[in-house]
Amino acid sequence: MSQIGTNVMAKLAIFTVAMFALPIITYYQTLDRVFEGNATYAAGSAAAVANVILVAYIVAAALEDPNGDEASSEKKKDE
């Protein structure tokens, strides 16, 4: 685990908490306030939020600097 950067672990922790909490919060907030008791639409909105979080995680992982690991391994080789 020492080779995994702290920013990667922080990103994973943030997205994990978001994936757990935001769909549940969305369901209960939209159940009575937006959809007037319609559980199907509230569940659909919670599923949509989960998909948005998943896509955001994929985009964040794709934009991550792949050279960060190579630079640290080259630094170790030089020492």
PDB file of N, CA and C in Angstrom, residues 29-77:
ATOM      1  N   GLN A  29     -35.017  12.688   0.222  1.00  0.00           N
ATOM      2  CA  GLN A  29     -35.323  14.100   0.014  1.00  0.00           C
ATOM      3  C   GLN A  29     -36.338  14.293  -1.113  1.00  0.00           C
ATOM      4  N   THR A  30     -36.256  13.470  -2.147  1.00  0.00           N
ATOM      5  CA  THR A  30     -37.181  13.646  -3.267  1.00  0.00           C
ATOM      6  C   THR A  30     -38.491  12.898  -3.089  1.00  0.00           C
ATOM      7  N   LEU A  31     -38.541  11.952  -2.178  1.00  0.00           N
ATOM      8  CA  LEU A  31     -39.740  11.136  -1.998  1.00  0.00           C
ATOM      9  C   LEU A  31     -40.963  11.982  -1.696  1.00  0.00           C
ATOM     10  N   ASP A  32     -40.866  12.870  -0.737  1.00  0.00           N
ATOM     11  CA  ASP A  32     -42.021  13.683  -0.356  1.00  0.00           C
ATOM     12  C   ASP A  32     -41.974  15.103  -0.890  1.00  0.00           C
ATOM     13  N   ARG A  33     -40.780  15.608  -1.106  1.00  0.00           N
ATOM     14  CA  ARG A  33     -40.667  17.015  -1.497  1.00  0.00           C
ATOM     15  C   ARG A  33     -40.829  17.235  -2.990  1.00  0.00           C
ATOM     16  N   VAL A  34     -40.363  16.309  -3.803  1.00  0.00           N
ATOM     17  CA  VAL A  34     -40.394  16.509  -5.245  1.00  0.00           C
ATOM     18  C   VAL A  34     -41.463  15.637  -5.898  1.00  0.00           C
ATOM     19  N   PHE A  35     -41.486  14.373  -5.548  1.00  0.00           N
ATOM     20  CA  PHE A  35     -42.360  13.427  -6.231  1.00  0.00           C
ATOM     21  C   PHE A  35     -43.636  13.095  -5.461  1.00  0.00           C
ATOM     22  N   GLU A  36     -43.880  13.760  -4.373  1.00  0.00           N
ATOM     23  CA  GLU A  36     -45.132  13.658  -3.590  1.00  0.00           C
ATOM     24  C   GLU A  36     -45.498  12.215  -3.247  1.00  0.00           C
ATOM     25  N   GLY A  37     -44.539  11.460  -2.736  1.00  0.00           N
ATOM     26  CA  GLY A  37     -44.803  10.112  -2.262  1.00  0.00           C
ATOM     27  C   GLY A  37     -44.619   9.014  -3.286  1.00  0.00           C
ATOM     28  N   ASN A  38     -44.266   9.324  -4.494  1.00  0.00           N
ATOM     29  CA  ASN A  38     -44.067   8.311  -5.527  1.00  0.00           C
ATOM     30  C   ASN A  38     -42.668   7.706  -5.369  1.00  0.00           C
ATOM     31  N   ALA A  39     -42.617   6.493  -4.809  1.00  0.00           N
ATOM     32  CA  ALA A  39     -41.341   5.846  -4.512  1.00  0.00           C
ATOM     33  C   ALA A  39     -40.595   5.428  -5.778  1.00  0.00           C
ATOM     34  N   THR A  40     -41.318   5.169  -6.843  1.00  0.00           N
ATOM     35  CA  THR A  40     -40.661   4.751  -8.090  1.00  0.00           C
ATOM     36  C   THR A  40     -39.798   5.871  -8.655  1.00  0.00           C
ATOM     37  N   TYR A  41     -40.345   7.070  -8.700  1.00  0.00           N
ATOM     38  CA  TYR A  41     -39.573   8.203  -9.218  1.00  0.00           C
ATOM     39  C   TYR A  41     -38.428   8.574  -8.278  1.00  0.00           C
ATOM     40  N   ALA A  42     -38.663   8.468  -6.977  1.00  0.00           N
ATOM     41  CA  ALA A  42     -37.600   8.764  -6.017  1.00  0.00           C
ATOM     42  C   ALA A  42     -36.455   7.764  -6.152  1.00  0.00           C
ATOM     43  N   ALA A  43     -36.791   6.493  -6.351  1.00  0.00           N
ATOM     44  CA  ALA A  43     -35.760   5.471  -6.546  1.00  0.00           C
ATOM     45  C   ALA A  43     -35.018   5.696  -7.859  1.00  0.00           C
ATOM     46  N   GLY A  44     -35.734   6.123  -8.868  1.00  0.00           N
ATOM     47  CA  GLY A  44     -35.093   6.435 -10.143  1.00  0.00           C
ATOM     48  C   GLY A  44     -34.119   7.583 -10.029  1.00  0.00           C
ATOM     49  N   SER A  45     -34.494   8.589  -9.265  1.00  0.00           N
ATOM     50  CA  SER A  45     -33.579   9.715  -9.073  1.00  0.00           C
ATOM     51  C   SER A  45     -32.359   9.297  -8.256  1.00  0.00           C
ATOM     52  N   ALA A  46     -32.544   8.403  -7.291  1.00  0.00           N
ATOM     53  CA  ALA A  46     -31.402   7.895  -6.522  1.00  0.00           C
ATOM     54  C   ALA A  46     -30.470   7.077  -7.413  1.00  0.00           C
ATOM     55  N   ALA A  47     -31.038   6.286  -8.317  1.00  0.00           N
ATOM     56  CA  ALA A  47     -30.224   5.512  -9.254  1.00  0.00           C
ATOM     57  C   ALA A  47     -29.471   6.438 -10.207  1.00  0.00           C
ATOM     58  N   ALA A  48     -30.119   7.513 -10.619  1.00  0.00           N
ATOM     59  CA  ALA A  48     -29.460   8.484 -11.495  1.00  0.00           C
ATOM     60  C   ALA A  48     -28.275   9.139 -10.784  1.00  0.00           C
ATOM     61  N   VAL A  49     -28.444   9.472  -9.513  1.00  0.00           N
ATOM     62  CA  VAL A  49     -27.347  10.066  -8.739  1.00  0.00           C
ATOM     63  C   VAL A  49     -26.197   9.067  -8.605  1.00  0.00           C
ATOM     64  N   ALA A  50     -26.508   7.797  -8.379  1.00  0.00           N
ATOM     65  CA  ALA A  50     -25.457   6.778  -8.284  1.00  0.00           C
ATOM     66  C   ALA A  50     -24.689   6.672  -9.599  1.00  0.00           C
ATOM     67  N   ASN A  51     -25.399   6.754 -10.713  1.00  0.00           N
ATOM     68  CA  ASN A  51     -24.735   6.701 -12.019  1.00  0.00           C
ATOM     69  C   ASN A  51     -23.871   7.927 -12.265  1.00  0.00           C
ATOM     70  N   VAL A  52     -24.320   9.086 -11.828  1.00  0.00           N
ATOM     71  CA  VAL A  52     -23.522  10.306 -11.975  1.00  0.00           C
ATOM     72  C   VAL A  52     -22.229  10.191 -11.165  1.00  0.00           C
ATOM     73  N   ILE A  53     -22.320   9.666  -9.959  1.00  0.00           N
ATOM     74  CA  ILE A  53     -21.128   9.486  -9.127  1.00  0.00           C
ATOM     75  C   ILE A  53     -20.171   8.495  -9.781  1.00  0.00           C
ATOM     76  N   LEU A  54     -20.705   7.416 -10.323  1.00  0.00           N
ATOM     77  CA  LEU A  54     -19.873   6.420 -10.990  1.00  0.00           C
ATOM     78  C   LEU A  54     -19.152   7.006 -12.195  1.00  0.00           C
ATOM     79  N   VAL A  55     -19.853   7.760 -13.014  1.00  0.00           N
ATOM     80  CA  VAL A  55     -19.231   8.396 -14.183  1.00  0.00           C
ATOM     81  C   VAL A  55     -18.179   9.410 -13.735  1.00  0.00           C
ATOM     82  N   ALA A  56     -18.470  10.157 -12.681  1.00  0.00           N
ATOM     83  CA  ALA A  56     -17.496  11.125 -12.176  1.00  0.00           C
ATOM     84  C   ALA A  56     -16.230  10.429 -11.685  1.00  0.00           C
ATOM     85  N   TYR A  57     -16.383   9.269 -11.055  1.00  0.00           N
ATOM     86  CA  TYR A  57     -15.219   8.522 -10.592  1.00  0.00           C
ATOM     87  C   TYR A  57     -14.394   8.011 -11.774  1.00  0.00           C
ATOM     88  N   ILE A  58     -15.063   7.526 -12.794  1.00  0.00           N
ATOM     89  CA  ILE A  58     -14.361   7.028 -13.976  1.00  0.00           C
ATOM     90  C   ILE A  58     -13.599   8.159 -14.667  1.00  0.00           C
ATOM     91  N   VAL A  59     -14.236   9.313 -14.790  1.00  0.00           N
ATOM     92  CA  VAL A  59     -13.579  10.462 -15.412  1.00  0.00           C
ATOM     93  C   VAL A  59     -12.383  10.914 -14.574  1.00  0.00           C
ATOM     94  N   ALA A  60     -12.559  10.962 -13.258  1.00  0.00           N
ATOM     95  CA  ALA A  60     -11.459  11.371 -12.383  1.00  0.00           C
ATOM     96  C   ALA A  60     -10.299  10.384 -12.475  1.00  0.00           C
ATOM     97  N   ALA A  61     -10.596   9.104 -12.587  1.00  0.00           N
ATOM     98  CA  ALA A  61      -9.537   8.101 -12.711  1.00  0.00           C
ATOM     99  C   ALA A  61      -8.848   8.202 -14.065  1.00  0.00           C
ATOM    100  N   ALA A  62      -9.605   8.500 -15.108  1.00  0.00           N
ATOM    101  CA  ALA A  62      -9.012   8.626 -16.438  1.00  0.00           C
ATOM    102  C   ALA A  62      -8.120   9.855 -16.542  1.00  0.00           C
ATOM    103  N   LEU A  63      -8.473  10.910 -15.825  1.00  0.00           N
ATOM    104  CA  LEU A  63      -7.683  12.135 -15.878  1.00  0.00           C
ATOM    105  C   LEU A  63      -6.500  12.134 -14.918  1.00  0.00           C
ATOM    106  N   GLU A  64      -6.396  11.097 -14.121  1.00  0.00           N
ATOM    107  CA  GLU A  64      -5.307  11.005 -13.163  1.00  0.00           C
ATOM    108  C   GLU A  64      -3.974  10.913 -13.901  1.00  0.00           C
ATOM    109  N   ASP A  65      -2.955  11.511 -13.337  1.00  0.00           N
ATOM    110  CA  ASP A  65      -1.632  11.553 -13.961  1.00  0.00           C
ATOM    111  C   ASP A  65      -0.988  10.170 -13.924  1.00  0.00           C
ATOM    112  N   PRO A  66      -0.846   9.532 -15.088  1.00  0.00           N
ATOM    113  CA  PRO A  66      -0.225   8.201 -15.087  1.00  0.00           C
ATOM    114  C   PRO A  66       1.283   8.253 -14.872  1.00  0.00           C
ATOM    115  N   ASN A  67       1.900   9.411 -15.054  1.00  0.00           N
ATOM    116  CA  ASN A  67       3.340   9.537 -14.892  1.00  0.00           C
ATOM    117  C   ASN A  67       3.757   9.692 -13.444  1.00  0.00           C
ATOM    118  N   GLY A  68       2.818   9.874 -12.555  1.00  0.00           N
ATOM    119  CA  GLY A  68       3.147  10.034 -11.145  1.00  0.00           C
ATOM    120  C   GLY A  68       3.804   8.793 -10.585  1.00  0.00           C
ATOM    121  N   ASP A  69       3.322   7.609 -10.984  1.00  0.00           N
ATOM    122  CA  ASP A  69       3.916   6.366 -10.511  1.00  0.00           C
ATOM    123  C   ASP A  69       5.287   6.136 -11.131  1.00  0.00           C
ATOM    124  N   GLU A  70       5.439   6.475 -12.410  1.00  0.00           N
ATOM    125  CA  GLU A  70       6.723   6.279 -13.068  1.00  0.00           C
ATOM    126  C   GLU A  70       7.789   7.197 -12.495  1.00  0.00           C
ATOM    127  N   ALA A  71       7.402   8.417 -12.157  1.00  0.00           N
ATOM    128  CA  ALA A  71       8.369   9.358 -11.600  1.00  0.00           C
ATOM    129  C   ALA A  71       8.872   8.865 -10.239  1.00  0.00           C
ATOM    130  N   SER A  72       7.981   8.328  -9.430  1.00  0.00           N
ATOM    131  CA  SER A  72       8.420   7.844  -8.116  1.00  0.00           C
ATOM    132  C   SER A  72       9.277   6.592  -8.245  1.00  0.00           C
ATOM    133  N   SER A  73       8.976   5.730  -9.241  1.00  0.00           N
ATOM    134  CA  SER A  73       9.798   4.539  -9.414  1.00  0.00           C
ATOM    135  C   SER A  73      11.173   4.882  -9.986  1.00  0.00           C
ATOM    136  N   GLU A  74      11.237   5.893 -10.865  1.00  0.00           N
ATOM    137  CA  GLU A  74      12.533   6.350 -11.386  1.00  0.00           C
ATOM    138  C   GLU A  74      13.354   6.985 -10.280  1.00  0.00           C
ATOM    139  N   LYS A  75      12.698   7.681  -9.382  1.00  0.00           N
ATOM    140  CA  LYS A  75      13.404   8.311  -8.271  1.00  0.00           C
ATOM    141  C   LYS A  75      14.024   7.254  -7.365  1.00  0.00           C
ATOM    142  N   LYS A  76      13.292   6.142  -7.161  1.00  0.00           N
ATOM    143  CA  LYS A  76      13.826   5.074  -6.341  1.00  0.00           C
ATOM    144  C   LYS A  76      15.017   4.408  -7.019  1.00  0.00           C
ATOM    145  N   LYS A  77      14.980   4.283  -8.348  1.00  0.00           N
ATOM    146  CA  LYS A  77      16.079   3.653  -9.084  1.00  0.00           C
ATOM    147  C   LYS A  77      17.347   4.499  -8.987  1.00  0.00           C
TER     148      LYS A  77
END
